[in-house]
């Protein structure tokens, strides 16, 4: 069981309460596809991903980014049992989508960068530590059902 | 994942842009390294104050960024350009090279925070590649 301090709980809820899902979702997924181009392998049917400009303008990328970000809501609401919350999603990513779980870490890093850019000096080291701890638990849970 | 002509151009331009705030970037990156990855504090047991933004952290962040600026100057041959620094890290400081990834991540976070408009995805990928190559060059003399 993961132990969360009051500060960590409040910080995580606060970040997601203030988040513009459309903006952050699109920015995060497009950044991931640009910075780690091998991740494009999972999006063969998304149309034009030929260069950074195309990726950032792609409406399917933007929509999917928003979907993925809303997927994190479940974890925010169930901080005390993220493992169980994501069991089904983990099976989905393993059995159906065949996503290498290392990609979860790459996307999490991109989300950290995007949130840092949006929050500026409010993204203090303590806030970063809480946010990265949350993402590490999410990443771990999503990889849990792989075999 | 070596640096293309385009990568080098982007890196030189971006490091030009950030040069006036280099110490701030270094201070943020090192502060975050010590707070978010507490195991890194083991390398600074000789400092009394490891709090974010303390004098020592600020100064040392600046030193690190100067090293990185030097690496930008030597971008066409990082191994040769970073020889002395590699020897320092390998034989004297003996910092586990796994930590280079950690501070690189926090340098990227600092760039995103302080230069949100300039740190676009295209700049991000070139800088990430550069910092990875830098870490590799810095590890040259380890074994």
XYZ file of C-alpha atoms in Angstrom:
290
model
C 0.000 0.000 0.000
C 1.328 3.412 -0.909
C 1.427 5.933 1.923
C 0.426 9.473 0.973
C 1.053 12.519 3.144
C -1.643 15.197 3.418
C 0.572 17.494 1.366
C 0.895 14.888 -1.409
C -2.869 14.223 -1.528
C -3.673 17.936 -1.618
C -0.994 18.660 -4.227
C -2.133 15.917 -6.606
C -5.822 16.824 -6.328
C -4.973 20.488 -6.785
C -2.946 19.937 -9.957
C -5.748 17.945 -11.600
C -8.479 20.307 -10.375
C -6.752 23.216 -12.113
C -5.754 21.294 -15.242
C -6.965 22.187 -18.736
C -7.309 18.607 -19.984
C -7.630 19.530 -23.642
C -4.517 21.714 -23.603
C -2.335 19.513 -21.389
C -3.510 16.228 -22.940
C -2.752 17.355 -26.481
C 0.572 18.917 -25.493
C 1.697 15.835 -23.574
C 0.920 13.201 -26.195
C 2.271 15.290 -29.069
C 5.460 16.017 -27.110
C 5.874 12.292 -26.444
C 5.494 11.455 -30.156
C 8.078 14.129 -31.083
C 10.651 13.520 -28.332
C 10.397 9.711 -28.437
C 9.479 9.051 -32.076
C 9.436 5.273 -31.661
C 6.211 5.714 -29.668
C 4.517 6.519 -32.988
C 4.426 2.779 -33.616
C 1.159 2.568 -31.672
C -0.607 5.197 -33.748
C -0.367 3.891 -37.301
C -3.965 4.886 -38.026
C -3.636 8.470 -36.779
C -2.772 9.878 -40.194
C -0.075 12.537 -40.604
C 2.709 12.186 -38.004
C 5.509 13.060 -40.431
C 7.047 15.947 -38.515
C 6.678 17.905 -35.280
C 4.338 20.478 -36.844
C 2.047 17.790 -38.231
C 1.974 15.915 -34.922
C 1.111 19.047 -32.965
C -1.668 19.922 -35.416
C -3.112 16.399 -35.582
C -6.673 16.333 -34.175
C -6.560 12.586 -33.409
C -3.441 13.107 -31.286
C -5.146 15.947 -29.428
C -8.298 13.913 -28.795
C -6.381 10.859 -27.627
C -4.170 12.964 -25.363
C -7.285 14.252 -23.629
C -8.621 10.676 -23.256
C -5.376 9.456 -21.685
C -5.306 12.366 -19.243
C -8.886 11.721 -18.133
C -7.764 8.137 -17.552
C -5.629 9.514 -14.729
C -8.746 10.866 -12.961
C -9.512 7.380 -11.698
C -6.175 7.216 -9.931
C -6.622 10.699 -8.433
C -9.997 9.596 -7.008
C -8.579 6.285 -5.719
C -5.150 7.233 -4.389
C -5.303 4.455 -1.820
C -5.750 1.640 -4.303
C -4.348 2.639 -7.668
C -3.136 -0.903 -8.253
C -6.657 -2.368 -8.241
C -8.098 0.657 -10.044
C -5.820 0.065 -13.035
C -5.800 -3.742 -13.134
C -8.201 -3.870 -16.075
C -6.423 -1.060 -17.975
C -3.135 -2.876 -17.432
C -4.520 -6.041 -19.006
C -5.873 -3.957 -21.901
C -2.491 -2.311 -22.582
C -0.743 -5.679 -22.408
C -3.105 -8.080 -24.146
C -4.933 -5.891 -26.626
C -2.779 -2.815 -27.283
C 0.617 -4.551 -26.840
C 2.250 -1.402 -25.472
C 5.780 -1.737 -24.090
C 5.343 -0.608 -20.454
C 8.490 1.528 -20.681
C 6.340 3.894 -22.748
C 4.240 4.705 -19.667
C 7.368 6.161 -18.085
C 8.150 8.197 -21.213
C 4.637 9.653 -21.309
C 4.794 10.387 -17.567
C 8.050 12.322 -18.103
C 6.422 14.364 -20.864
C 3.431 15.104 -18.624
C 5.798 16.310 -15.895
C 7.497 18.657 -18.372
C 4.179 20.035 -19.680
C 2.786 20.586 -16.163
C 6.072 22.287 -15.187
C 5.728 24.624 -18.171
C 2.114 25.478 -17.266
C 2.734 25.957 -13.530
C 6.084 27.772 -13.710
C 7.371 28.711 -10.268
C 4.322 27.065 -8.599
C 5.887 23.755 -9.640
C 8.181 23.738 -6.623
C 10.536 20.831 -5.869
C 8.057 19.491 -3.256
C 5.174 19.691 -5.728
C 7.328 17.958 -8.353
C 8.203 15.190 -5.871
C 4.512 14.565 -5.074
C 3.508 14.612 -8.739
C 6.311 12.280 -9.818
C 5.519 9.892 -6.934
C 1.901 9.762 -8.158
C 2.972 9.123 -11.757
C 5.434 6.431 -10.643
C 2.616 4.570 -8.876
C 0.392 4.911 -11.957
C 3.168 3.667 -14.267
C 3.879 0.749 -11.977
C 0.194 -0.216 -11.767
C -0.277 -0.092 -15.512
C 2.652 -2.470 -15.964
C 1.562 -4.838 -13.238
C -0.617 -7.259 -15.225
C 1.939 -7.860 -17.968
C 3.247 -11.397 -18.178
C 20.953 8.647 -31.528
C 23.848 10.926 -32.458
C 23.436 14.650 -33.022
C 22.442 15.805 -36.475
C 23.416 19.168 -38.011
C 19.886 20.339 -37.186
C 20.212 19.188 -33.551
C 23.476 21.118 -33.108
C 21.942 24.266 -34.569
C 18.933 24.048 -32.255
C 21.120 23.360 -29.222
C 23.493 26.288 -29.858
C 20.548 28.636 -30.384
C 18.645 27.443 -27.307
C 21.666 27.605 -25.008
C 22.238 31.134 -26.300
C 18.665 31.973 -25.291
C 19.012 30.577 -21.776
C 22.531 31.819 -21.071
C 21.399 34.860 -19.069
C 19.483 32.597 -16.665
C 21.942 29.693 -16.652
C 22.546 29.887 -12.894
C 18.789 29.853 -12.208
C 18.415 26.764 -14.383
C 21.297 25.077 -12.556
C 19.894 26.032 -9.139
C 16.422 24.668 -10.042
C 17.825 21.464 -11.563
C 20.093 20.687 -8.602
C 17.435 21.611 -6.002
C 14.955 19.266 -7.626
C 17.534 16.497 -7.905
C 18.163 16.663 -4.151
C 14.456 16.876 -3.191
C 12.762 14.583 -5.716
C 15.546 11.958 -5.718
C 16.781 12.058 -2.114
C 19.354 9.317 -2.675
C 21.424 11.939 -4.532
C 22.005 13.751 -1.239
C 24.565 11.081 -0.403
C 27.017 12.931 -2.642
C 26.674 16.130 -0.624
C 27.027 14.895 2.946
C 29.752 17.511 3.427
C 27.283 20.394 2.953
C 25.222 21.605 5.882
C 22.404 23.205 3.930
C 20.873 21.127 1.136
C 17.609 23.075 0.975
C 16.394 24.244 -2.442
C 17.891 27.604 -3.346
C 20.520 27.570 -0.604
C 23.760 29.404 -1.410
C 25.783 26.258 -1.968
C 23.092 24.674 -4.142
C 22.768 27.845 -6.223
C 26.512 28.161 -6.734
C 26.990 24.520 -7.570
C 24.064 24.593 -9.996
C 25.912 27.401 -11.742
C 29.108 25.350 -11.889
C 27.231 22.460 -13.495
C 25.662 24.745 -16.113
C 29.106 26.180 -16.931
C 30.276 22.635 -17.607
C 27.297 22.129 -19.885
C 27.961 25.406 -21.714
C 31.517 24.176 -22.252
C 30.101 20.972 -23.688
C 28.008 23.044 -26.155
C 31.263 24.676 -27.327
C 32.703 21.189 -27.828
C 29.583 19.722 -29.380
C 31.478 18.356 -32.389
C 33.682 16.147 -30.213
C 32.180 15.703 -26.763
C 34.504 12.879 -25.690
C 37.613 14.955 -26.352
C 36.130 18.173 -24.989
C 34.934 16.575 -21.742
C 38.047 14.462 -21.080
C 39.144 16.361 -17.973
C 35.625 16.544 -16.559
C 35.197 12.833 -17.172
C 38.393 12.101 -15.265
C 37.150 14.300 -12.416
C 33.797 12.473 -12.214
C 35.361 9.020 -12.648
C 38.345 9.169 -10.333
C 37.610 11.894 -7.825
C 33.860 12.396 -7.492
C 32.949 8.814 -8.431
C 29.321 9.702 -9.031
C 27.318 6.689 -10.189
C 26.557 7.457 -13.870
C 22.898 6.530 -13.294
C 22.605 9.939 -11.645
C 23.396 11.758 -14.886
C 19.959 10.669 -16.164
C 18.395 12.117 -13.030
C 19.980 15.545 -13.275
C 19.330 15.615 -17.031
C 15.612 15.080 -16.373
C 15.590 17.935 -13.866
C 17.465 20.228 -16.271
C 14.657 19.602 -18.767
C 12.057 20.390 -16.070
C 13.915 23.629 -15.241
C 13.970 24.617 -18.931
C 10.214 23.930 -19.197
C 9.492 26.041 -16.109
C 11.729 28.993 -16.970
C 11.379 29.033 -20.763
C 7.926 27.563 -21.494
C 7.616 29.336 -24.848
C 11.103 28.428 -26.098
C 11.237 24.833 -24.865
C 9.113 23.439 -27.696
C 8.939 19.693 -28.464
C 11.535 20.136 -31.257
C 13.955 21.864 -28.898
C 13.165 19.274 -26.202
C 14.155 16.321 -28.388
C 17.461 17.903 -29.483
C 18.370 18.945 -25.937
C 17.434 15.491 -24.584
C 19.700 13.861 -27.190
C 22.501 16.296 -26.358
C 22.295 15.705 -22.601
C 22.334 11.932 -23.197
C 25.471 12.263 -25.338
C 26.967 14.518 -22.668
C 26.333 11.885 -19.988
C 27.979 9.289 -22.187
C 31.061 11.463 -22.718
C 31.209 12.173 -18.985
C 31.174 8.410 -18.284
C 34.072 7.745 -20.710
C 36.806 7.375 -18.103
C 34.838 5.349 -15.570
C 36.106 1.928 -16.662
